[in-house]
XYZ file of C-alpha atoms in Angstrom:
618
model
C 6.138 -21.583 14.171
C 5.096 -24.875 16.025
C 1.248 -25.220 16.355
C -0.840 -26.235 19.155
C -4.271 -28.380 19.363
C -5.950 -29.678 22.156
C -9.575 -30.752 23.209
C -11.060 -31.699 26.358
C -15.354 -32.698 26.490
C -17.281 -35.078 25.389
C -16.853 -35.414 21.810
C -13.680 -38.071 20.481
C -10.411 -35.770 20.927
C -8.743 -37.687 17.752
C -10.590 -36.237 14.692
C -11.077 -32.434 16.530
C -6.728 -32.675 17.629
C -5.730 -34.031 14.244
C -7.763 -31.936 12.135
C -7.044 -29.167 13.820
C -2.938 -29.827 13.278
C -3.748 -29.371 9.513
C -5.196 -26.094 9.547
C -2.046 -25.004 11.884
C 0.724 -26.746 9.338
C 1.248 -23.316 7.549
C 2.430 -22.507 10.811
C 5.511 -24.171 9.819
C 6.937 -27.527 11.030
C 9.054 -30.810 10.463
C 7.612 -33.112 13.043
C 4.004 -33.735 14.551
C 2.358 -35.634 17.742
C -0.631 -36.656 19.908
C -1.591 -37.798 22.879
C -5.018 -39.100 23.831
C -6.040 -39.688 27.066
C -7.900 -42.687 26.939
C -9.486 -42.803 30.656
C -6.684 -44.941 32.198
C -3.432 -44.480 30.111
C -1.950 -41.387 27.553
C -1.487 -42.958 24.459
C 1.426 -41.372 23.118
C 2.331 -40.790 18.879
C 4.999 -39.379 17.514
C 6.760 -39.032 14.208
C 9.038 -36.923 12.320
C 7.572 -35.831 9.149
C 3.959 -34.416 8.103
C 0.675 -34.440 10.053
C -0.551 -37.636 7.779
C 2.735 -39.341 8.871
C 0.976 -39.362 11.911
C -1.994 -39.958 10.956
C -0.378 -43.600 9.176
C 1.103 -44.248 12.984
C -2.260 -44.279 14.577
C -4.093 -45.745 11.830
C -2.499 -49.029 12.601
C -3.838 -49.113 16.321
C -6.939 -47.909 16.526
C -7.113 -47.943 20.543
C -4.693 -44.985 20.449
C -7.152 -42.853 19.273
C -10.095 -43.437 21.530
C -10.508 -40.618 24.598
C -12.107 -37.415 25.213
C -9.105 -35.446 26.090
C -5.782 -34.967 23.363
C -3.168 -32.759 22.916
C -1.487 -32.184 19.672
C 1.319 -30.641 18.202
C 3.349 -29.711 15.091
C 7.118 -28.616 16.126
C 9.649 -26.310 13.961
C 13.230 -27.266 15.704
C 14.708 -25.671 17.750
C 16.666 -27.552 20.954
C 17.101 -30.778 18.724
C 17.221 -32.296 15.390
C 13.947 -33.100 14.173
C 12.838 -36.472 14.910
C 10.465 -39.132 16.872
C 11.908 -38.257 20.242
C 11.944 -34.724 20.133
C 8.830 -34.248 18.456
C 5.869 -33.546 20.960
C 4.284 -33.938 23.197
C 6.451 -34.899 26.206
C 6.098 -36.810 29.353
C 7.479 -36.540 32.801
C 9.403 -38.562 34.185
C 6.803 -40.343 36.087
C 4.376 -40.107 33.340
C 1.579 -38.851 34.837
C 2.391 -34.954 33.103
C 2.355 -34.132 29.737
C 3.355 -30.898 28.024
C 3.272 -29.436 24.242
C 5.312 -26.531 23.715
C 5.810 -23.416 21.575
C 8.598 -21.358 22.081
C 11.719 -21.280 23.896
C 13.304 -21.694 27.105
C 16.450 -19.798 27.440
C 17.803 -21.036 30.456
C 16.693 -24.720 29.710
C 20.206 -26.327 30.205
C 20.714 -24.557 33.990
C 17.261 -26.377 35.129
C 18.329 -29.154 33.450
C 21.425 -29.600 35.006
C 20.146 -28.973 38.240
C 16.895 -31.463 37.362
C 19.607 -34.305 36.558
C 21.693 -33.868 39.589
C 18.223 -34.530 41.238
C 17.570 -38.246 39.983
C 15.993 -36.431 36.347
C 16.583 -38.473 33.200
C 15.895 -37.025 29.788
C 15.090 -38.636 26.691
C 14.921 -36.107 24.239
C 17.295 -33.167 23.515
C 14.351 -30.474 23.638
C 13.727 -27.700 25.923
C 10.013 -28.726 26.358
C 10.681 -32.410 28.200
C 12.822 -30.266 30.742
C 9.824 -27.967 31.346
C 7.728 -30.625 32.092
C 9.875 -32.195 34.476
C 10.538 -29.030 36.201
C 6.555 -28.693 36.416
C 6.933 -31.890 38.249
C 9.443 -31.166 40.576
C 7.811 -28.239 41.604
C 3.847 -30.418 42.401
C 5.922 -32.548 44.339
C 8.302 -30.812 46.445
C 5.598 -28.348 46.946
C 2.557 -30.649 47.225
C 0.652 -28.108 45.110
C -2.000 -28.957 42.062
C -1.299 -28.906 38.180
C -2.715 -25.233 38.144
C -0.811 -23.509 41.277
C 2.802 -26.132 40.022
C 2.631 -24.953 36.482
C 2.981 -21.029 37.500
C 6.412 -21.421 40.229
C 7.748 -23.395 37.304
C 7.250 -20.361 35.045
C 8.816 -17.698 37.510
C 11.823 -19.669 36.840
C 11.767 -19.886 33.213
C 13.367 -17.117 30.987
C 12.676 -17.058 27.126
C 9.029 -17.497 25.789
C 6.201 -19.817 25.762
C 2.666 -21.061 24.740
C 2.071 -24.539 26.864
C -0.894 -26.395 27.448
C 0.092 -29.380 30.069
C -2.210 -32.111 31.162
C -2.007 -34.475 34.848
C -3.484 -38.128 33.957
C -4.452 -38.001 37.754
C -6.246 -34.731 37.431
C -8.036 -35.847 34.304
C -10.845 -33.560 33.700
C -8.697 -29.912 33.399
C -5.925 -28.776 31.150
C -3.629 -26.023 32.176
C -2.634 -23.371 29.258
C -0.223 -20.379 29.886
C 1.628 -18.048 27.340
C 4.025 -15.226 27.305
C 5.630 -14.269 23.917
C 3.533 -17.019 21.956
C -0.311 -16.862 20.978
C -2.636 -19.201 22.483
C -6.634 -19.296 21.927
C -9.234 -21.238 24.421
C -12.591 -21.969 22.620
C -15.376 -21.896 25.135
C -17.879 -24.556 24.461
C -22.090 -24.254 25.224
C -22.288 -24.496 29.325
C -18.551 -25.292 29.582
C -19.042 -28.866 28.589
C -16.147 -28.800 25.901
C -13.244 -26.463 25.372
C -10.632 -25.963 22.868
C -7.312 -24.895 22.889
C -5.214 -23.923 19.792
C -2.301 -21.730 18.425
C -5.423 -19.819 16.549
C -9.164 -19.694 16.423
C -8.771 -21.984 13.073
C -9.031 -25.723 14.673
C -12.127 -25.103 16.731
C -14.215 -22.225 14.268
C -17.152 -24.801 13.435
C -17.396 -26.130 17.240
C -17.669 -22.256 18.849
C -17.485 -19.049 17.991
C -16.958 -18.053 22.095
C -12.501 -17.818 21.967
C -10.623 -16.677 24.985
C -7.286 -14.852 23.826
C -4.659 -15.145 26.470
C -2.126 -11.934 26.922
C 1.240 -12.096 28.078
C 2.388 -13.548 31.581
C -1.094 -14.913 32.120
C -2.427 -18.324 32.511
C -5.443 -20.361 32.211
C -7.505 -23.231 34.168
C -9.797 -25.472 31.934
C -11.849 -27.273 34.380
C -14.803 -28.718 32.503
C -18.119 -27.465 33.933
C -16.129 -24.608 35.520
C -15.780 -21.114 33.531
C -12.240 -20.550 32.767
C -9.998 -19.393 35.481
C -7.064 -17.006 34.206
C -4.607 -15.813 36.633
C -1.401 -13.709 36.529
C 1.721 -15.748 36.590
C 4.005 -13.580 38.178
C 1.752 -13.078 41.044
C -0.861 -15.370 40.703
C -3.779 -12.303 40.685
C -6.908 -13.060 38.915
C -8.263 -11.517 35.705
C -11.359 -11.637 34.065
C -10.696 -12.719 30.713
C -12.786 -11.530 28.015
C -14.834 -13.258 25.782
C -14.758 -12.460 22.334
C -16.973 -13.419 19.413
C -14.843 -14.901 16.343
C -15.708 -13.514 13.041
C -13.460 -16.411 10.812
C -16.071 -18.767 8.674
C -14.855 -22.244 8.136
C -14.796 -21.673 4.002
C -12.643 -18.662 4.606
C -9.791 -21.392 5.677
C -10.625 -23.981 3.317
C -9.052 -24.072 -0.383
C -12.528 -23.597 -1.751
C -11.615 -25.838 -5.459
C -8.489 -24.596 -5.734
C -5.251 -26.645 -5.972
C -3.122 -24.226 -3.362
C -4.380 -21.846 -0.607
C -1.675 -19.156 -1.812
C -3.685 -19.583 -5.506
C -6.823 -19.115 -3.761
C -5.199 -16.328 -2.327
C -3.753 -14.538 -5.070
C -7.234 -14.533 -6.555
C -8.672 -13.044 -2.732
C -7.149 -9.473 -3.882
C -9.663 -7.829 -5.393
C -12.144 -8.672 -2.483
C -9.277 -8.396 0.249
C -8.231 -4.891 -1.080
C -12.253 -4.084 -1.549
C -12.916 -5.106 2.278
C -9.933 -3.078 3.293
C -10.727 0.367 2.221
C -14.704 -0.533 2.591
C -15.846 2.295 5.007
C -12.961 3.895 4.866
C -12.728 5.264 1.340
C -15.166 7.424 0.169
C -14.632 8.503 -2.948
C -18.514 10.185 -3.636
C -17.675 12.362 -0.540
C -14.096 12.877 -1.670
C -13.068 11.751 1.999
C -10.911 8.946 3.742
C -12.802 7.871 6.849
C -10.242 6.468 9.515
C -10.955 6.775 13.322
C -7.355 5.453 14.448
C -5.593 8.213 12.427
C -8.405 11.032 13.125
C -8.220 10.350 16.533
C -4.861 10.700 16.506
C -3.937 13.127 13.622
C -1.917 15.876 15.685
C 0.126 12.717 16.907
C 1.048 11.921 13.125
C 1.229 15.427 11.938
C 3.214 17.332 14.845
C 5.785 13.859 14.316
C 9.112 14.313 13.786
C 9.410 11.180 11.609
C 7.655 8.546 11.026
C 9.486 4.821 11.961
C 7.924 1.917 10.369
C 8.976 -1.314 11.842
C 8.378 -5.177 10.436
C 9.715 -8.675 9.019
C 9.559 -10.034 5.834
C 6.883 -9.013 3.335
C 5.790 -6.494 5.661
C 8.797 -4.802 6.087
C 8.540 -4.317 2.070
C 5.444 -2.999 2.566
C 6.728 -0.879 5.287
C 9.203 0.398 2.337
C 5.922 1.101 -0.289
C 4.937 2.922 2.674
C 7.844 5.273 2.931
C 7.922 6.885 -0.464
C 3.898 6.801 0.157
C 4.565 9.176 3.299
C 7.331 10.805 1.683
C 5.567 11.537 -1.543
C 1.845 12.010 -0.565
C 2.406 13.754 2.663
C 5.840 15.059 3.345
C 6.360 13.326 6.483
C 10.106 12.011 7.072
C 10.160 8.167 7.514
C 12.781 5.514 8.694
C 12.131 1.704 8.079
C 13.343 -0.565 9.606
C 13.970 -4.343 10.350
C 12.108 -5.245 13.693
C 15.208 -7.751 14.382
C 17.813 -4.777 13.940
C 15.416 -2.054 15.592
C 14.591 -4.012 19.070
C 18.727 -4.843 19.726
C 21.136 -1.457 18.237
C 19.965 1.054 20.831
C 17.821 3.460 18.766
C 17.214 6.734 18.971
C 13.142 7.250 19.769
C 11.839 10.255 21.241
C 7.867 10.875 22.116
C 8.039 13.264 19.487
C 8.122 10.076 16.705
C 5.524 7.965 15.454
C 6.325 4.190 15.083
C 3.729 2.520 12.509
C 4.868 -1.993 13.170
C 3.197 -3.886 10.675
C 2.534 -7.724 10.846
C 0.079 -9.994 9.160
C -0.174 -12.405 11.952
C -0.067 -9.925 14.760
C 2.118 -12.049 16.620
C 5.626 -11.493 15.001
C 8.170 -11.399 17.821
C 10.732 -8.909 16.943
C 8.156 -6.508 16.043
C 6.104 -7.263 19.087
C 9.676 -6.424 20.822
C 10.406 -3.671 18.339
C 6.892 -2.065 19.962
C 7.633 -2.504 23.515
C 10.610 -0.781 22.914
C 9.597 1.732 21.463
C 6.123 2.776 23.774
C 9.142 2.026 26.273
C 10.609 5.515 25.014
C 7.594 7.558 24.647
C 6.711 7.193 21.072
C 3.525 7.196 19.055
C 2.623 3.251 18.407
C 0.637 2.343 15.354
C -0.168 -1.283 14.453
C -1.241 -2.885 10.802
C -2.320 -6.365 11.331
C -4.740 -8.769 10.026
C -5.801 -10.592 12.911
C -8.637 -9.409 15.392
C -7.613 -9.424 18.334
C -4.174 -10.356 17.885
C -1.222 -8.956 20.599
C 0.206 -6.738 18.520
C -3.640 -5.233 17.880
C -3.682 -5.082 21.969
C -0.340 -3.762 22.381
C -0.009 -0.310 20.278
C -1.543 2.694 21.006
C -4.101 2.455 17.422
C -4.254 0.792 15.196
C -5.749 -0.399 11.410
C -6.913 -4.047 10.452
C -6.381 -5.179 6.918
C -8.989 -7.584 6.787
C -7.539 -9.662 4.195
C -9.189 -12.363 5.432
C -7.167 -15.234 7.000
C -3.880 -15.939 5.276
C -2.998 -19.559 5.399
C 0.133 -19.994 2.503
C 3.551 -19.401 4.090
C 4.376 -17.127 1.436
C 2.219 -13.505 1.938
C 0.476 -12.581 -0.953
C -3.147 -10.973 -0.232
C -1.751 -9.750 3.237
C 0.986 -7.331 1.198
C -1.519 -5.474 -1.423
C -4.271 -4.970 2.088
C -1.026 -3.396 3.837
C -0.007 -1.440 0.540
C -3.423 -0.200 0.570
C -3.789 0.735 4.281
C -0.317 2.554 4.244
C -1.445 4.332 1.172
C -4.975 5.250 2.822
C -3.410 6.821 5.881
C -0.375 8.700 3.255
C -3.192 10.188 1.517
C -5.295 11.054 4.359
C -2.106 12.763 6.423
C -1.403 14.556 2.921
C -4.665 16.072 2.839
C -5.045 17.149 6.193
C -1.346 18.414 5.908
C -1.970 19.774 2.509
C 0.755 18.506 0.541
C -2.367 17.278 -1.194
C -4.624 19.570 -3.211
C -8.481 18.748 -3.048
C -8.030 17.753 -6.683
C -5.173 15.497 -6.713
C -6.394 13.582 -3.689
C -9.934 13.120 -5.284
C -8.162 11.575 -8.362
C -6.553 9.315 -5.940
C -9.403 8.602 -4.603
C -10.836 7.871 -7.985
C -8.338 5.677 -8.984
C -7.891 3.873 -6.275
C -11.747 2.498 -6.358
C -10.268 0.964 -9.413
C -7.439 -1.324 -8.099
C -10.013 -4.170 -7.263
C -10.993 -4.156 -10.613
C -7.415 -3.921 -12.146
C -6.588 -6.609 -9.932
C -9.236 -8.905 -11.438
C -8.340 -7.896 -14.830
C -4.557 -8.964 -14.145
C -5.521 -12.662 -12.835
C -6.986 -12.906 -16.389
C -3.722 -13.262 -17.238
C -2.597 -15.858 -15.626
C -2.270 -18.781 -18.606
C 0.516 -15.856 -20.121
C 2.310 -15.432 -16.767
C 2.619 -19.481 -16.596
C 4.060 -19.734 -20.190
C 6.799 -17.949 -19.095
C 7.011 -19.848 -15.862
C 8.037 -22.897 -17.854
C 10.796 -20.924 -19.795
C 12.657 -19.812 -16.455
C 11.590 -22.559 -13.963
C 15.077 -24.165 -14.109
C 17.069 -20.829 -13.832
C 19.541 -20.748 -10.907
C 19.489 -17.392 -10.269
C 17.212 -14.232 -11.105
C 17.426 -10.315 -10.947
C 14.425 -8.487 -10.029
C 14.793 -4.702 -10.758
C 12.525 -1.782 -9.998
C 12.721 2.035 -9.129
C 10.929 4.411 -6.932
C 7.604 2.846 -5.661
C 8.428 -0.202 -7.044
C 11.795 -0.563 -6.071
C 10.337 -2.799 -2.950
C 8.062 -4.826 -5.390
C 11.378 -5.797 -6.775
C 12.669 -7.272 -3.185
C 9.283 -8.923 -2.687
C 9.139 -10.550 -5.943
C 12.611 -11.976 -5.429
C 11.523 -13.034 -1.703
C 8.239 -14.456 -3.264
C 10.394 -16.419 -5.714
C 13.038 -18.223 -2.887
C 10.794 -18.936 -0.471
C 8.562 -21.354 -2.229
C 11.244 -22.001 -5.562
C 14.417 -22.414 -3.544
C 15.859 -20.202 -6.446
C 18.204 -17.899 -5.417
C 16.812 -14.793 -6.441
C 18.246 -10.863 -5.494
C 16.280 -7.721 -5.687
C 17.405 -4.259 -6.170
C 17.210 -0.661 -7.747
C 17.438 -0.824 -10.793
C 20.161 2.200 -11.174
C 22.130 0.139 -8.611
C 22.534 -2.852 -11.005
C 26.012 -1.217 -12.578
C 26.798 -1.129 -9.200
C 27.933 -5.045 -9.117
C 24.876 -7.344 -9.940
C 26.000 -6.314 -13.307
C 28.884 -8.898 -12.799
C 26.111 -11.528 -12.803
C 24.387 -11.440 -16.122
C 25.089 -13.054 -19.269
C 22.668 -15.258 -21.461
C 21.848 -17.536 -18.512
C 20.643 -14.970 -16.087
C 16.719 -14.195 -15.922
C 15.720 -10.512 -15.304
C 12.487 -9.608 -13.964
C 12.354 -5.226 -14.383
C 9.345 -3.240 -13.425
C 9.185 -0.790 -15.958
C 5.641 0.871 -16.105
C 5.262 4.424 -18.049
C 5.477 6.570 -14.957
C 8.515 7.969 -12.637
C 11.654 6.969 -14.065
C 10.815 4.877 -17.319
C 13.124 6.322 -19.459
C 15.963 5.612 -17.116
C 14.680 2.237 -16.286
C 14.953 1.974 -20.482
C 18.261 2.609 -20.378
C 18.961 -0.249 -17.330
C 17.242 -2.298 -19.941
C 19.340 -1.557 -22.808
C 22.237 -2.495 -20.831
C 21.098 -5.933 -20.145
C 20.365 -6.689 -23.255
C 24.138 -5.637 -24.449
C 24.944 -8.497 -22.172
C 22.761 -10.832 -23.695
C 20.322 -11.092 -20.197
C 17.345 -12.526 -20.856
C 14.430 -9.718 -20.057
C 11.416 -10.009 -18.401
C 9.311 -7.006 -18.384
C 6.550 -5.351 -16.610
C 5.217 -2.570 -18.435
C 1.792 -0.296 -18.774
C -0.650 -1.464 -21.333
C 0.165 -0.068 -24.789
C 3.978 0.366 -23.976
C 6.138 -0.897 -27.432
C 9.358 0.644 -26.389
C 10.050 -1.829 -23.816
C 8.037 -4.595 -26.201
C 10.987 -4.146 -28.834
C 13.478 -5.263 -26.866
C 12.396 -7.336 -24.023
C 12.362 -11.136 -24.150
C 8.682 -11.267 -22.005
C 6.306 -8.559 -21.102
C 3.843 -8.570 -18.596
C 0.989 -5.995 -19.153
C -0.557 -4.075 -16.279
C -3.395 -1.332 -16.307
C -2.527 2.093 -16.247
C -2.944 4.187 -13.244
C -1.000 6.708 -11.029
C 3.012 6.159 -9.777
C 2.063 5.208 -6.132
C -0.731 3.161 -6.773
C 1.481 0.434 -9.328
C 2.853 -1.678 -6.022
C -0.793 -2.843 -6.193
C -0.622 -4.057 -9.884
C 3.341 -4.720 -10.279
C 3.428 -7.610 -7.353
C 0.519 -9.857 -9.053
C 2.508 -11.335 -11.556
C 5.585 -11.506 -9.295
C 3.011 -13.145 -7.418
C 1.740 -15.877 -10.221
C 5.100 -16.544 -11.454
C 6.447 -17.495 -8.641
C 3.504 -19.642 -7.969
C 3.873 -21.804 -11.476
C 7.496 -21.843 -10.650
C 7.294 -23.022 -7.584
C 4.026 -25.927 -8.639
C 5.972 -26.856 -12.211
C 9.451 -27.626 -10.115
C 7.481 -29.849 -7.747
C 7.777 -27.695 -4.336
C 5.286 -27.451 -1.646
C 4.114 -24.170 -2.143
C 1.873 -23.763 0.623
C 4.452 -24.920 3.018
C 7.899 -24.424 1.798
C 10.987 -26.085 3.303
C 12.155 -24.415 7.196
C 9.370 -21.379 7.077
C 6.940 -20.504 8.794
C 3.704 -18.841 8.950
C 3.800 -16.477 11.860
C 7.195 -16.394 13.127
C 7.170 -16.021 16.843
C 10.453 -17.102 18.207
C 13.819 -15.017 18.205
């Protein structure tokens, strides 16, 4: 949500701000601005609307573009409509500040009240223009610089923040601080150019040197100076650590094809390659993991196991369960990070918490964790970024290495969870034995096949789109599954309304007669997983009673299945292989079809209406 860019050296700011807002607009966002510093005056653009909206308000002035120092930024609403005024960045009242903003400010409208009855005026409705004025208040009543002004404001702040704020009479630093929201500092050669961004993407081909600042802490970006980073509620110094960024600038680029969450569908077979590379070896009929050997009498003296996430990964987190529960025998809870963090739970340091997030940065479960190391428990993370907080804040922890995600909707960064959660389920249900040597090295076996039953799947892509264009003006869909693939069902209904807008509901299949019943008649698309293991001849029967209702069926079903065939309107073939490995197959042509859907009905699929990327606001 929002997305931060900012450059201060020797190069032109313009291009390295403005390009960098693109890569961050699958962060999310209904408004964009920049402000260039131009040696003398901040020229100031601002526009509701996309990034090249902007881009067509500078292009008719070219002096607003020339400086060596910009700040950019792409806002999601939240204190104020979207619009010109409200969109950032934001002055002071004098001018001399300004501020962009992620996050937000609780108690904005008690500083603001007490800013106004102080001689403050405010244009804007937002909680960022107060913040900057209170930054203001505080240099001048205090007679303090930028650096030393910027961290009193902050002890007075309550909610959460990534800021980067810039004095026109100090003109050769930038001040960054964060606490809730990410923010990354790209070190340039000799500390003649930095970079400052929401992520490592808007500076990767400039330097691969990035500074990741943790909670509470902020930053001074002097140029010529190394970076200064210094506790905010006590102003103590810490030596921030350098790290080494392993992204590639292809890695975030479409690479010829028409949608990044295309080009990502067709990542799986390498994503879910790189994630079990090293870790499953199937010659030595083993499953090397450090995080869980290191801490296997942790996950096997547990009382339960509580998974905690948002969105696609909390489906995951529910693949994971019957993965546990089948594969190992361990007792697991999922739940929503949202719900978990705020009904008083019951953790004990006798319970293992697993919180899974593709950005790393997902607030509620970056709450969900604190809460729970706050009780004593076990803290696990699954993330895709290096070096991310949530990476830094639990105990262990596994990457995915899907490889950065940049579509809104998840699709490569839900089969590299599936397959982590199903790594650690089969390595707990060895060393637990719930797992004979034989049945885990057929597991293992089959597993080294997914890549290539992925690949085989895409092939059928031109299929899945024929059926796109029979459903794409359908108003509402069922998507039914059971057992593993009951939460493929809830992510291919997710998949479907976030980049559709069609309402879509997913459930168990044997809970359909339990109202959704109510809903179908000749109009009514279904979408059933129905592969040849678990419960396929009661998912038959489901079947049979939507067609008595004259539903229209869409099926997914194991190659060579004809009982399904006879009586289903669609079916989608997948490979064969074992019950708990099918989440892997089942989701791709959820996956695809909502994908055509989605392009044939004219949507912007890789940044669909009010979402966003990494979601790191309450």
């Amino acid at each position: 949500m929002c997305g931060i860019s900012a450059y201060i050296g020797f190069r032109e700011a313009y291009p390295i701000v403005i390009n960098g807002l693109k890569r961050l607009e699958y962060r999310g966002y209904d408004s964009a601005g920049v402000m260039i510093y131009d040696g003398d005056q901040m020229q100031l653009s601002k526009i509701r609307g996309k990034v090249s909206d902007l881009e067509g308000v500078t292009n008719k002035d070219e002096a607003r573009k020339k400086g060596n120092i910009g700040i950019g930024h792409t806002r999601w609403a939240t204190h104020g409509v979207p619009n010109d005024i409200n969109s950032h960045p934001h002055l002071s009242q004098s001018g001399d500040l300004a501020i962009v903003h992620n996050g937000i400010i609780e108690n904005y409208d008690t500083i603001k009240k007490e800013l106004i009855s102080r001689g403050y005026t405010f244009k804007s409705d937002t909680d960022t223009e107060v913040l900057i004025n209170l930054i203001e208040e505080v240099k001048i009543n205090e007679g303090c610089k930028l650096g030393k002004a910027v961290q009193l404001a902050l002890t007075n702040v309550v909610g959460a923040y990534a800021i980067a704020v810039f004095d026109k009479t100090k003109p050769d630093e930038i001040i960054v601080a964060r606490l809730g929201s990410p923010i990354a500092i790209g070190v340039g050669d000799e500390f003649k150019e930095f970079f400052i961004a929401s992520d490592a993407s808007p500076f990767v081909e400039y330097t691969k040197n990035a500074i990741y600042l943790e909670d509470e802490e902020m930053a001074i970006i002097k140029l010529g100076k190394k970076v200064k980073v210094h506790k905010i509620n006590d102003d103590s110094k810490v030596e921030p650590t350098v790290l080494k960024l392993q992204m590639s600038l292809d890695q975030i680029e479409k690479g010829g094809y028409d949608h990044f969450m295309l080009k990502e569908i067709h990542e799986q077979p390498k994503a879910i390659t790189d994630t079990f590379r090293g870790r499953l070896l199937a010659e030595e009929n083993m499953i090397r993991m450090s995080s869980i050997e290191d801490n296997l009498d942790r996950f096997l003296n547990a009382n339960r196991i509580i998974i905690v996430a948002c969105g696609t990964s909390w489906h995951a987190g529910l693949v994971g369960e019957y993965l546990f529960e089948d594969l190992a025998r361990i007792p697991v809870e999922v739940e929503y990070a949202s719900e978990f963090r705020y009904r008083n739970p019951v953790v004990t340091d006798k319970d293992v918490v697993i919180a899974i997030s593709q950005s790393g940065e997902t607030a509620d479960t970056l709450a969900a964790i604190k809460l729970a190391k706050s009780n004593g428990a076990f803290v696990y993370g699954i993330c895709n970024v290096v070096g991310s907080s949530i990476a830094r804040e639990t105990d262990s922890g596994a990457y995915t290495h899907a490889g950065p995600e940049i579509g809104v909707a998840s699709t490569k960064a839900f089969t590299t969870q599936i397959t982590v959660l199903t790594l650690i389920a089969l390595k707990l249900g060895r060393a637990n034995k719930s797992l004979s040597e034989e049945i885990f090295k057929n597991y293992l076996d089959k597993m080294q096949l997914i890549p290539e039953q992925v690949e085989q799947l895409l092939k059928i892509d031109e299929h899945v789109k024929s059926i796109a264009a029979v459903y794409k003006d359908a108003k509402n869909c069922l998507y039914l599954g059971r057992g593993f693939n009951f939460p493929v069902a809830l992510e291919g209904a997710l998949k479907l309304k976030e980049i559709s807008y069609i309402h879509a509901e997913g459930y168990p299949a044997a809970e359909m007669k339990h109202g959704p019943i109510a809903l179908i008649d000749e109009n009514m698309p279904i979408f059933v997983i129905a592969t040849n293991k678990g419960h396929y001849e009661k998912v038959v029967s489901n079947i049979q009673e939507i067609k008595a209702r004259a539903g229209k069926i869409i099926a997914i079903v194991t190659d060579g299945d004809t009982q399904v065939r006879d009586i289903a309107d669609h079916v989608i073939e997948i490979p064969d292989t074992e019950e708990a490995l099918t989440p892997l197959l089942t989701t791709i042509p959820f996956q695809l079809l909502s994908y055509h859907i989605a392009v044939m009905l004219g949507k912007n699929v890789d940044q669909p209406r009010n979402l966003a990327k990494s979601v790191t606001v309450e």
